[in-house]
Amino acid sequence: MEGMNKYDISVKIASLKLKNPVIAASGTFGFGREYVDFIDLNRLGGISVKGLTLEPRQGNKPPRIAETPSGILNSVGLQNPGVHKFIKEEIPFLRNYKTALIVNVAGSTIDDYRKMAQILDAQDVDAIELNVSCPNVEKGCAAFGSTPSGVCEVTKAVKKYLAKPLIVKLTPNTLDITETAKAAEASGADAVSLINTLTGMAIDINTRRPVLANNYGGLSGPAVKPVALRMVHQASNAVDIPVIGMGGIMSGDDAVEFFLAGARAVMVGTANFVNPSACIDVITGINKYLERHNYKSIDDIIGKLHAT
Amino acid sequence: MPKVLNERITGIKWLKNSICKMTVKSGYISKYAYPGQFVNVKCADDTGIILRRPISICNVDKDKNEFDIVFMLKGKGTRLLSRKKRGDFLDFIGPLGNGFTISARNKKVLIAGGGIGTFPLLFLLKELPHSENSCCIGFRSCDNAVLVDELSECSNDLILCTDDGSLGKKGFVTYDAEQVIKLQKPNIIYACGPHEMMKEISRLANLYGVKCQVSLEQRMGCGIGACLVCACKIRTTDKNGWKYSHVCKDGPVFLSDEVIFE
Ligand SMILES: Cc1cc2nc3c(=O)[nH]c(=O)nc-3n(C[C@H](O)[C@H](O)[C@H](O)COP(=O)(O)OP(=O)(O)OC[C@H]3O[C@@H](n4cnc5c(N)ncnc54)[C@H](O)[C@@H]3O)c2cc1C
Ligand SMILES: Cc1cc2nc3c(=O)[nH]c(=O)nc-3n(C[C@H](O)[C@H](O)[C@H](O)COP(=O)(O)O)c2cc1C
Ligand code: FES
């Protein structure tokens, strides 16, 4: 808890005010319930819930995970209870806590996204994170996120129905991240978050089969951090809307790298699997960094990379 | 309620070339764990290996506030884990999962274990209330056969077999299990072992109409129900007929007739 009040680490993402810049990343934190045995959810800047679809989804066949050097590949395939059950069962629970509630949504068609936006805009949630980048479902989703025109199409379609802040989550599986980031901005996104997972593969040489039943999966964890940082740096230089950075953050120092690269907030994903209090440790680590370097607030480091 | 714990290793014993028993001091685990539960272990710090490894709680000593895990060297994680020394600390999360349900009403019990799946059955045997129990265990060969004396001490009748016949009878546990089911008509079967064995035990349980609890294995991420990677197919009564449950949180122990083996 040290330094909790000494430094101002609150940030604003469009109209969304976060008490601190650390958000649990979608798909790695369930609906928060799984972590109450380990941490006080009130201490988080926010929670981005497991990606939701209009109808419930069972997800892909197991095995859904493979470990790779300093990373993991997952092919969960958006297993989720559907948006209606989420509204009924999870929002009331999450609202017991004073932390921003960000709803991550995915769809196969533009119409799915539009319907979800309409439904969720009327609910007690703080922001919508548009997942146009899930690599683990056959239809839609990542297809929209991989090109500027696709990002533009989905973002415009949902923006019309949303009064709440709209975050567009970008995929690294694209030609030029600055183009998709700019497309999101131009189409009405209030912020972008990146990166989602990088598509990858692992092979068991003894069985000569892919480790994942789905063959391919999404890579996350420390292995992707350099790629994520580079993309966050590029994206924050390309757009004026806030950038939320993620990819391999395990500690406060990792998070500081993302702030220096231009991120206004960070999301912590895979680290939660290893250390259920990873988000809290990241918050503490950020405070310690500010203390060590005599900064007064998080604004003193956001985008303050010395150019070479 | 599971906790992240960092506790001292009080003993390490190699049971075989590639099988290691680790004893860990933990008042919390010895007080709250029950058979069939597991701990999710961090094998080493600052390596390229980031995930924890699920290992069953093999035995609990309530007087000494200790518990044992027994693990077989499989890949990088278990190899690194085996390098720990007595006096080192073990970082783990536990106790995790839904273990075996024990009831005093089951007077006759059959326990079936295969390979690493036999390890959690020792804790189960020790916690069973007074009952008549038969225990069928199988290993690949005598090089992998461990805990035989300990298991034998707690069971009325232990049948041991190996795939290659190098110790005990030659053959699979499922054969012996079927003979026991036919002869002794147990009220319940508890089983833990490889997928094919669980599938066959479940078939036998169904065929002879015996209640059966099976402990399943699946690759895990978080071990606490958050990442949804450890899916297993469970029968439902809705129109879909099945759903994916999660081994770490809903299991690892399930009723055999709920599980759809593929
Ligand atoms: C609930 C449960 C209880 C278990 N209890 C025991 C036990 O008491 N003793 C024991 O020796 N082993 C046990 N296992 C298996 C043990 O988890 C694996 O042998 C171990 O994770 C292998 O890790 P590795 O890095 O050495 O092998 P690698 O093959 O290099 O591991 C690569 C990845 O695959 C995963 N993996 C590999 N094999 C398995 C497996 N069989 N089950 C689940 N994940 C696997 C690893 O966790 C890791 O993420 C248990 C597994 C589960 C699910
Ligand atoms: C198991 C798993 C499930 C995920 N599910 C989702 C999801 O439903 N929606 C989403 O936008 N991102 C999802 N992600 C991506 C993460 O939110 C994050 O973008 C990515 O893992 C990179 O961050 P990290 O390295 O800190 O994990 C998932 C990641 C993992 C590992
Ligand atoms: S391992 Fe994460 S949900 Fe089971």
PDB file of C-alpha atoms and ligand atoms in Angstrom, chain B residues 220-223 225-228 230 248, ligand 3:
ATOM      1  CA  MET B 220      -3.956 -25.874 -17.370  1.00  0.00           C
ATOM      2  CA  GLY B 221      -3.223 -22.189 -17.394  1.00  0.00           C
ATOM      3  CA  CYS B 222      -4.342 -20.559 -14.170  1.00  0.00           C
ATOM      4  CA  GLY B 223      -5.624 -23.499 -12.110  1.00  0.00           C
ATOM      5  CA  GLY B 225     -11.040 -21.204 -13.099  1.00  0.00           C
ATOM      6  CA  ALA B 226     -10.216 -17.924 -14.827  1.00  0.00           C
ATOM      7  CA  CYS B 227      -8.615 -18.779 -18.165  1.00  0.00           C
ATOM      8  CA  LEU B 228     -11.005 -21.533 -19.315  1.00  0.00           C
ATOM      9  CA  CYS B 230      -8.778 -26.830 -19.075  1.00  0.00           C
ATOM     10  CA  CYS B 248      -9.312 -27.100 -12.376  1.00  0.00           C
TER      11      CYS B 248
HETATM   12  S1  FES C   3      -6.666 -23.776 -15.765  1.00  0.00           S
HETATM   13 FE1  FES C   3      -7.518 -21.827 -16.025  1.00  0.00          FE
HETATM   14  S2  FES C   3      -9.619 -22.325 -15.963  1.00  0.00           S
HETATM   15 FE2  FES C   3      -8.700 -24.209 -15.496  1.00  0.00          FE
END
